[in-house]
mmCIF file of C-alpha atoms in Angstrom:
data_model
loop_
_atom_site.group_PDB
_atom_site.id
_atom_site.type_symbol
_atom_site.label_atom_id
_atom_site.label_comp_id
_atom_site.label_asym_id
_atom_site.label_seq_id
_atom_site.Cartn_x
_atom_site.Cartn_y
_atom_site.Cartn_z
ATOM 1 C CA UNK A 1 55.483 -59.674 100.464
ATOM 2 C CA UNK A 2 56.512 -59.480 96.846
ATOM 3 C CA UNK A 3 53.328 -57.631 96.099
ATOM 4 C CA UNK A 4 54.168 -54.994 98.682
ATOM 5 C CA UNK A 5 57.593 -54.402 97.137
ATOM 6 C CA UNK A 6 56.085 -54.070 93.721
ATOM 7 C CA UNK A 7 53.590 -51.596 95.041
ATOM 8 C CA UNK A 8 56.328 -49.586 96.722
ATOM 9 C CA UNK A 9 58.422 -49.529 93.537
ATOM 10 C CA UNK A 10 55.416 -48.403 91.589
ATOM 11 C CA UNK A 11 54.661 -45.615 94.053
ATOM 12 C CA UNK A 12 58.301 -44.526 94.128
ATOM 13 C CA UNK A 13 58.331 -44.349 90.338
ATOM 14 C CA UNK A 14 55.109 -42.383 90.298
ATOM 15 C CA UNK A 15 56.395 -39.862 92.832
ATOM 16 C CA UNK A 16 59.631 -39.328 90.883
ATOM 17 C CA UNK A 17 57.733 -38.825 87.649
ATOM 18 C CA UNK A 18 55.414 -36.351 89.350
ATOM 19 C CA UNK A 19 58.415 -34.449 90.729
ATOM 20 C CA UNK A 20 59.989 -34.222 87.267
ATOM 21 C CA UNK A 21 56.718 -33.075 85.738
ATOM 22 C CA UNK A 22 56.372 -30.415 88.433
ATOM 23 C CA UNK A 23 59.910 -29.160 87.794
ATOM 24 C CA UNK A 24 59.322 -28.954 84.051
ATOM 25 C CA UNK A 25 56.039 -27.190 84.704
ATOM 26 C CA UNK A 26 57.645 -24.452 86.776
ATOM 27 C CA UNK A 27 60.260 -23.840 84.123
ATOM 28 C CA UNK A 28 63.197 -24.965 86.236
ATOM 29 C CA UNK A 29 64.216 -27.428 83.557
ATOM 30 C CA UNK A 30 64.774 -25.743 80.221
ATOM 31 C CA UNK A 31 63.828 -28.099 77.377
ATOM 32 C CA UNK A 32 66.758 -27.039 75.145
ATOM 33 C CA UNK A 33 69.357 -28.260 77.571
ATOM 34 C CA UNK A 34 67.345 -30.884 79.399
ATOM 35 C CA UNK A 35 70.051 -33.438 78.571
ATOM 36 C CA UNK A 36 73.059 -31.170 78.845
ATOM 37 C CA UNK A 37 74.471 -29.802 82.053
ATOM 38 C CA UNK A 38 75.283 -26.126 82.002
ATOM 39 C CA UNK A 39 78.485 -25.127 83.748
ATOM 40 C CA UNK A 40 77.726 -23.869 87.248
ATOM 41 C CA UNK A 41 77.341 -20.095 87.392
ATOM 42 C CA UNK A 42 76.733 -19.669 83.650
ATOM 43 C CA UNK A 43 73.916 -17.072 83.377
ATOM 44 C CA UNK A 44 71.501 -19.145 81.276
ATOM 45 C CA UNK A 45 68.613 -16.697 81.494
ATOM 46 C CA UNK A 46 70.437 -13.904 79.685
ATOM 47 C CA UNK A 47 72.182 -16.221 77.207
ATOM 48 C CA UNK A 48 69.010 -18.125 76.241
ATOM 49 C CA UNK A 49 67.076 -14.932 75.449
ATOM 50 C CA UNK A 50 66.026 -14.793 71.797
ATOM 51 C CA UNK A 51 65.437 -11.069 71.453
ATOM 52 C CA UNK A 52 67.638 -8.112 72.300
ATOM 53 C CA UNK A 53 65.162 -6.692 74.815
ATOM 54 C CA UNK A 54 64.927 -10.044 76.648
ATOM 55 C CA UNK A 55 68.704 -10.446 76.615
ATOM 56 C CA UNK A 56 69.206 -6.944 78.029
ATOM 57 C CA UNK A 57 66.597 -7.658 80.678
ATOM 58 C CA UNK A 58 68.210 -11.003 81.524
ATOM 59 C CA UNK A 59 71.551 -9.248 81.973
ATOM 60 C CA UNK A 60 69.926 -6.539 84.076
ATOM 61 C CA UNK A 61 70.773 -3.803 81.565
ATOM 62 C CA UNK A 62 68.280 -1.060 80.605
ATOM 63 C CA UNK A 63 67.250 -0.696 76.936
ATOM 64 C CA UNK A 64 69.039 2.625 76.525
ATOM 65 C CA UNK A 65 72.579 2.963 77.785
ATOM 66 C CA UNK A 66 74.270 6.337 77.219
ATOM 67 C CA UNK A 67 77.163 6.185 74.746
ATOM 68 C CA UNK A 68 80.489 6.952 76.388
ATOM 69 C CA UNK A 69 83.775 8.115 74.914
ATOM 70 C CA UNK A 70 85.476 5.900 77.525
ATOM 71 C CA UNK A 71 84.349 2.758 75.682
ATOM 72 C CA UNK A 72 86.480 1.867 72.658
ATOM 73 C CA UNK A 73 84.852 -0.797 70.496
ATOM 74 C CA UNK A 74 86.850 -1.954 67.529
ATOM 75 C CA UNK A 75 85.095 -4.062 64.863
ATOM 76 C CA UNK A 76 85.389 -4.204 61.068
ATOM 77 C CA UNK A 77 82.824 -2.087 59.153
ATOM 78 C CA UNK A 78 82.401 -4.920 56.671
ATOM 79 C CA UNK A 79 82.893 -8.547 57.692
ATOM 80 C CA UNK A 80 83.277 -10.929 54.756
ATOM 81 C CA UNK A 81 83.019 -13.982 56.984
ATOM 82 C CA UNK A 82 80.317 -13.778 59.649
ATOM 83 C CA UNK A 83 81.756 -16.944 61.199
ATOM 84 C CA UNK A 84 84.734 -15.116 62.684
ATOM 85 C CA UNK A 85 84.462 -11.377 63.201
ATOM 86 C CA UNK A 86 87.443 -10.045 65.179
ATOM 87 C CA UNK A 87 86.439 -7.677 67.944
ATOM 88 C CA UNK A 88 88.171 -5.782 70.702
ATOM 89 C CA UNK A 89 86.887 -3.647 73.551
ATOM 90 C CA UNK A 90 88.888 -1.322 75.799
ATOM 91 C CA UNK A 91 87.307 0.775 78.523
ATOM 92 C CA UNK A 92 89.108 3.699 80.187
ATOM 93 C CA UNK A 93 89.112 3.111 83.932
ATOM 94 C CA UNK A 94 91.632 3.500 86.761
ATOM 95 C CA UNK A 95 90.962 -0.159 87.699
ATOM 96 C CA UNK A 96 91.560 0.459 91.398
ATOM 97 C CA UNK A 97 89.685 -1.285 94.216
ATOM 98 C CA UNK A 98 87.380 1.771 94.510
ATOM 99 C CA UNK A 99 86.780 2.407 90.832
ATOM 100 C CA UNK A 100 86.918 -0.335 88.240
ATOM 101 C CA UNK A 101 85.016 -1.907 85.375
ATOM 102 C CA UNK A 102 83.235 -4.910 86.788
ATOM 103 C CA UNK A 103 81.532 -6.307 83.681
ATOM 104 C CA UNK A 104 81.572 -5.900 79.904
ATOM 105 C CA UNK A 105 78.517 -7.293 78.104
ATOM 106 C CA UNK A 106 78.547 -7.810 74.354
ATOM 107 C CA UNK A 107 75.305 -8.039 72.370
ATOM 108 C CA UNK A 108 74.778 -8.658 68.656
ATOM 109 C CA UNK A 109 71.308 -7.193 68.039
ATOM 110 C CA UNK A 110 70.224 -9.494 65.213
ATOM 111 C CA UNK A 111 71.791 -12.793 66.230
ATOM 112 C CA UNK A 112 69.351 -15.623 67.106
ATOM 113 C CA UNK A 113 70.690 -15.352 70.673
ATOM 114 C CA UNK A 114 71.790 -11.710 71.099
ATOM 115 C CA UNK A 115 74.027 -11.949 74.189
ATOM 116 C CA UNK A 116 77.420 -13.096 72.886
ATOM 117 C CA UNK A 117 79.669 -12.798 75.913
ATOM 118 C CA UNK A 118 80.026 -11.433 79.401
ATOM 119 C CA UNK A 119 83.440 -10.540 80.878
ATOM 120 C CA UNK A 120 83.832 -10.086 84.627
ATOM 121 C CA UNK A 121 86.988 -8.188 85.579
ATOM 122 C CA UNK A 122 88.815 -7.452 88.828
ATOM 123 C CA UNK A 123 91.094 -4.493 89.658
ATOM 124 C CA UNK A 124 94.049 -6.904 89.195
ATOM 125 C CA UNK A 125 93.402 -6.818 85.437
ATOM 126 C CA UNK A 126 94.911 -3.319 85.416
ATOM 127 C CA UNK A 127 92.960 -2.533 82.267
ATOM 128 C CA UNK A 128 89.427 -3.489 81.202
ATOM 129 C CA UNK A 129 90.345 -4.902 77.835
ATOM 130 C CA UNK A 130 89.355 -7.925 75.788
ATOM 131 C CA UNK A 131 89.693 -9.410 72.330
ATOM 132 C CA UNK A 132 87.758 -12.315 70.840
ATOM 133 C CA UNK A 133 86.166 -13.499 67.600
ATOM 134 C CA UNK A 134 82.402 -13.682 67.269
ATOM 135 C CA UNK A 135 79.821 -15.141 64.881
ATOM 136 C CA UNK A 136 77.299 -12.846 63.215
ATOM 137 C CA UNK A 137 74.233 -14.216 61.424
ATOM 138 C CA UNK A 138 73.679 -11.074 59.344
ATOM 139 C CA UNK A 139 74.345 -7.332 59.196
ATOM 140 C CA UNK A 140 73.711 -6.000 62.680
ATOM 141 C CA UNK A 141 74.640 -3.522 65.338
ATOM 142 C CA UNK A 142 77.178 -4.729 67.870
ATOM 143 C CA UNK A 143 76.492 -3.314 71.308
ATOM 144 C CA UNK A 144 78.873 -3.068 74.255
ATOM 145 C CA UNK A 145 77.725 -2.238 77.777
ATOM 146 C CA UNK A 146 80.367 -1.703 80.457
ATOM 147 C CA UNK A 147 79.329 -1.620 84.103
ATOM 148 C CA UNK A 148 81.468 -0.036 86.820
ATOM 149 C CA UNK A 149 81.647 -1.378 90.369
ATOM 150 C CA UNK A 150 79.339 1.513 91.336
ATOM 151 C CA UNK A 151 76.728 0.400 88.813
ATOM 152 C CA UNK A 152 77.343 3.162 86.263
ATOM 153 C CA UNK A 153 76.671 2.008 82.691
ATOM 154 C CA UNK A 154 78.740 3.059 79.675
ATOM 155 C CA UNK A 155 77.791 2.080 76.147
ATOM 156 C CA UNK A 156 79.081 1.879 72.586
ATOM 157 C CA UNK A 157 77.335 0.669 69.415
ATOM 158 C CA UNK A 158 78.751 -0.032 65.936
ATOM 159 C CA UNK A 159 77.191 -1.410 62.776
ATOM 160 C CA UNK A 160 78.905 -4.349 61.082
ATOM 161 C CA UNK A 161 77.910 -5.276 57.522
ATOM 162 C CA UNK A 162 78.078 -9.043 57.087
ATOM 163 C CA UNK A 163 78.599 -10.485 53.579
ATOM 164 C CA UNK A 164 78.199 -14.186 54.469
ATOM 165 C CA UNK A 165 76.421 -15.051 57.727
ATOM 166 C CA UNK A 166 78.163 -17.282 60.205
ATOM 167 C CA UNK A 167 75.522 -18.817 62.422
ATOM 168 C CA UNK A 168 74.681 -21.699 60.062
ATOM 169 C CA UNK B 1 86.030 -33.714 64.627
ATOM 170 C CA UNK B 2 86.191 -35.105 68.117
ATOM 171 C CA UNK B 3 89.998 -35.178 68.169
ATOM 172 C CA UNK B 4 90.142 -31.521 67.120
ATOM 173 C CA UNK B 5 89.172 -30.388 70.556
ATOM 174 C CA UNK B 6 91.147 -29.078 73.491
ATOM 175 C CA UNK B 7 94.888 -28.418 73.087
ATOM 176 C CA UNK B 8 94.618 -25.210 75.137
ATOM 177 C CA UNK B 9 97.420 -22.689 74.845
ATOM 178 C CA UNK B 10 98.220 -19.509 76.688
ATOM 179 C CA UNK B 11 100.998 -16.989 76.053
ATOM 180 C CA UNK B 12 102.255 -13.962 77.943
ATOM 181 C CA UNK B 13 105.611 -12.259 78.464
ATOM 182 C CA UNK B 14 107.954 -14.378 80.602
ATOM 183 C CA UNK B 15 109.095 -11.314 82.536
ATOM 184 C CA UNK B 16 107.787 -7.863 83.399
ATOM 185 C CA UNK B 17 108.449 -4.905 85.672
ATOM 186 C CA UNK B 18 106.237 -4.585 88.742
ATOM 187 C CA UNK B 19 103.099 -2.617 87.891
ATOM 188 C CA UNK B 20 103.461 -3.112 84.144
ATOM 189 C CA UNK B 21 100.287 -4.035 82.283
ATOM 190 C CA UNK B 22 100.837 -7.087 80.126
ATOM 191 C CA UNK B 23 98.738 -8.872 77.534
ATOM 192 C CA UNK B 24 97.680 -12.504 77.888
ATOM 193 C CA UNK B 25 96.580 -14.391 74.774
ATOM 194 C CA UNK B 26 94.960 -17.810 74.616
ATOM 195 C CA UNK B 27 93.556 -20.282 72.156
ATOM 196 C CA UNK B 28 91.705 -23.594 72.431
ATOM 197 C CA UNK B 29 90.380 -25.955 69.775
ATOM 198 C CA UNK B 30 86.614 -26.373 70.066
ATOM 199 C CA UNK B 31 83.769 -26.774 67.513
ATOM 200 C CA UNK B 32 81.518 -24.182 69.290
ATOM 201 C CA UNK B 33 78.393 -25.520 67.523
ATOM 202 C CA UNK B 34 75.196 -23.499 67.938
ATOM 203 C CA UNK B 35 72.510 -26.188 67.875
ATOM 204 C CA UNK B 36 70.825 -24.254 65.051
ATOM 205 C CA UNK B 37 72.493 -25.836 62.028
ATOM 206 C CA UNK B 38 72.010 -29.210 60.333
ATOM 207 C CA UNK B 39 74.448 -31.788 59.029
ATOM 208 C CA UNK B 40 74.406 -33.241 55.479
ATOM 209 C CA UNK B 41 71.771 -35.807 56.490
ATOM 210 C CA UNK B 42 69.479 -33.016 57.700
ATOM 211 C CA UNK B 43 69.910 -33.817 61.385
ATOM 212 C CA UNK B 44 70.372 -30.947 63.830
ATOM 213 C CA UNK B 45 73.925 -30.698 65.146
ATOM 214 C CA UNK B 46 73.533 -30.290 68.936
ATOM 215 C CA UNK B 47 74.889 -27.221 70.691
ATOM 216 C CA UNK B 48 78.373 -27.916 71.997
ATOM 217 C CA UNK B 49 80.210 -24.859 73.226
ATOM 218 C CA UNK B 50 82.487 -23.478 75.908
ATOM 219 C CA UNK B 51 80.404 -21.664 78.521
ATOM 220 C CA UNK B 52 82.932 -20.395 81.037
ATOM 221 C CA UNK B 53 86.580 -19.362 81.111
ATOM 222 C CA UNK B 54 88.085 -18.833 84.566
ATOM 223 C CA UNK B 55 91.411 -17.096 84.977
ATOM 224 C CA UNK B 56 93.456 -17.193 88.171
ATOM 225 C CA UNK B 57 96.893 -15.867 89.100
ATOM 226 C CA UNK B 58 98.687 -17.700 91.916
ATOM 227 C CA UNK B 59 95.316 -19.368 92.609
ATOM 228 C CA UNK B 60 93.572 -16.018 93.155
ATOM 229 C CA UNK B 61 90.641 -15.214 90.797
ATOM 230 C CA UNK B 62 91.695 -12.667 88.161
ATOM 231 C CA UNK B 63 88.686 -12.658 85.861
ATOM 232 C CA UNK B 64 86.025 -14.885 84.371
ATOM 233 C CA UNK B 65 84.276 -14.945 81.042
ATOM 234 C CA UNK B 66 80.870 -16.373 80.115
ATOM 235 C CA UNK B 67 80.430 -17.321 76.469
ATOM 236 C CA UNK B 68 77.464 -18.123 74.229
ATOM 237 C CA UNK B 69 77.317 -20.098 70.992
ATOM 238 C CA UNK B 70 78.113 -16.821 69.172
ATOM 239 C CA UNK B 71 81.815 -17.229 69.878
ATOM 240 C CA UNK B 72 83.709 -18.487 66.823
ATOM 241 C CA UNK B 73 85.042 -22.037 66.591
ATOM 242 C CA UNK B 74 88.501 -22.501 68.151
ATOM 243 C CA UNK B 75 88.003 -19.510 70.443
ATOM 244 C CA UNK B 76 90.721 -16.914 70.761
ATOM 245 C CA UNK B 77 90.798 -14.774 73.880
ATOM 246 C CA UNK B 78 93.087 -11.926 74.887
ATOM 247 C CA UNK B 79 93.005 -9.684 77.960
ATOM 248 C CA UNK B 80 95.260 -7.594 80.191
ATOM 249 C CA UNK B 81 96.779 -8.148 83.609
ATOM 250 C CA UNK B 82 98.774 -5.899 85.926
ATOM 251 C CA UNK B 83 102.029 -7.698 86.794
ATOM 252 C CA UNK B 84 102.411 -7.426 90.561
ATOM 253 C CA UNK B 85 104.288 -10.571 91.551
ATOM 254 C CA UNK B 86 106.113 -13.552 90.140
ATOM 255 C CA UNK B 87 103.830 -16.500 89.615
ATOM 256 C CA UNK B 88 101.611 -18.677 87.474
ATOM 257 C CA UNK B 89 98.574 -17.701 85.495
ATOM 258 C CA UNK B 90 96.034 -20.440 84.906
ATOM 259 C CA UNK B 91 93.132 -20.444 82.457
ATOM 260 C CA UNK B 92 90.363 -23.039 82.677
ATOM 261 C CA UNK B 93 87.739 -23.615 79.955
ATOM 262 C CA UNK B 94 84.514 -25.601 80.570
ATOM 263 C CA UNK B 95 81.901 -26.619 78.003
ATOM 264 C CA UNK B 96 78.232 -27.663 78.202
ATOM 265 C CA UNK B 97 79.065 -31.368 77.839
ATOM 266 C CA UNK B 98 81.439 -31.683 80.766
ATOM 267 C CA UNK B 99 84.587 -30.752 78.796
ATOM 268 C CA UNK B 100 87.203 -29.212 81.075
ATOM 269 C CA UNK B 101 90.663 -28.002 80.004
ATOM 270 C CA UNK B 102 93.315 -25.774 81.508
ATOM 271 C CA UNK B 103 96.586 -24.133 80.516
ATOM 272 C CA UNK B 104 99.256 -22.274 82.493
ATOM 273 C CA UNK B 105 101.921 -19.656 81.870
ATOM 274 C CA UNK B 106 104.624 -18.321 84.187
ATOM 275 C CA UNK B 107 105.895 -14.793 84.664
ATOM 276 C CA UNK B 108 108.827 -13.346 86.610
ATOM 277 C CA UNK B 109 108.179 -9.876 87.999
ATOM 278 C CA UNK B 110 111.111 -7.686 88.996
#
């Protein structure tokens, strides 16, 4: 009897291990955060991308987005402290149920992980506008992509010179 | 370090005219570590950062924000809202280690 139980425990353990191995193998478990639990809905694929092209792809944004005078990106030309670079983005839009800015993506081209933030708006915002402070590892372009509810993409790019990097 | 976390704050005008666009500002204490840097002993400091910010007004979703480790420590966030009715705005921050904080502000719309 006791032997049977032992055998069952052993088999159960083996099956579980095999299942974990299979999950790791298919890439469902990302090694970096194997012990952490990402918040539900957080788009890990785009945020974990290590190059700009992968990050754009992960966010579903094409490599070239036409610059638009509707997108107002405000960043310092020279940032003395890369640890806290103040940034604001305003996009001209009526923000009605039929025509509004759905998402604003922010990329820092030369950061180790280029996608910095993703803002999802609703018409109730009244204005597609945001302010935050970001870290920049070194001198880099800062890239904003705004997406309307109809899927139209509007871009803006600005270069920020960083004196002391802030990703350390 | 551990006690310097949380204390969420949010500020907006206490009153507005219907249809007016107002600014909401918020701040929370958080280390926002990247997982790329090392401490004095040479050990990697694990990534610990806020991943999502959810904003609701009178329990209806207003907007949500997804953040990476590239957001500065003690994240500041400001955005706009069209004041349509009297009520309560609520902001909820969640990090990658189960941290969960929220802050509220009230507005009277006339």
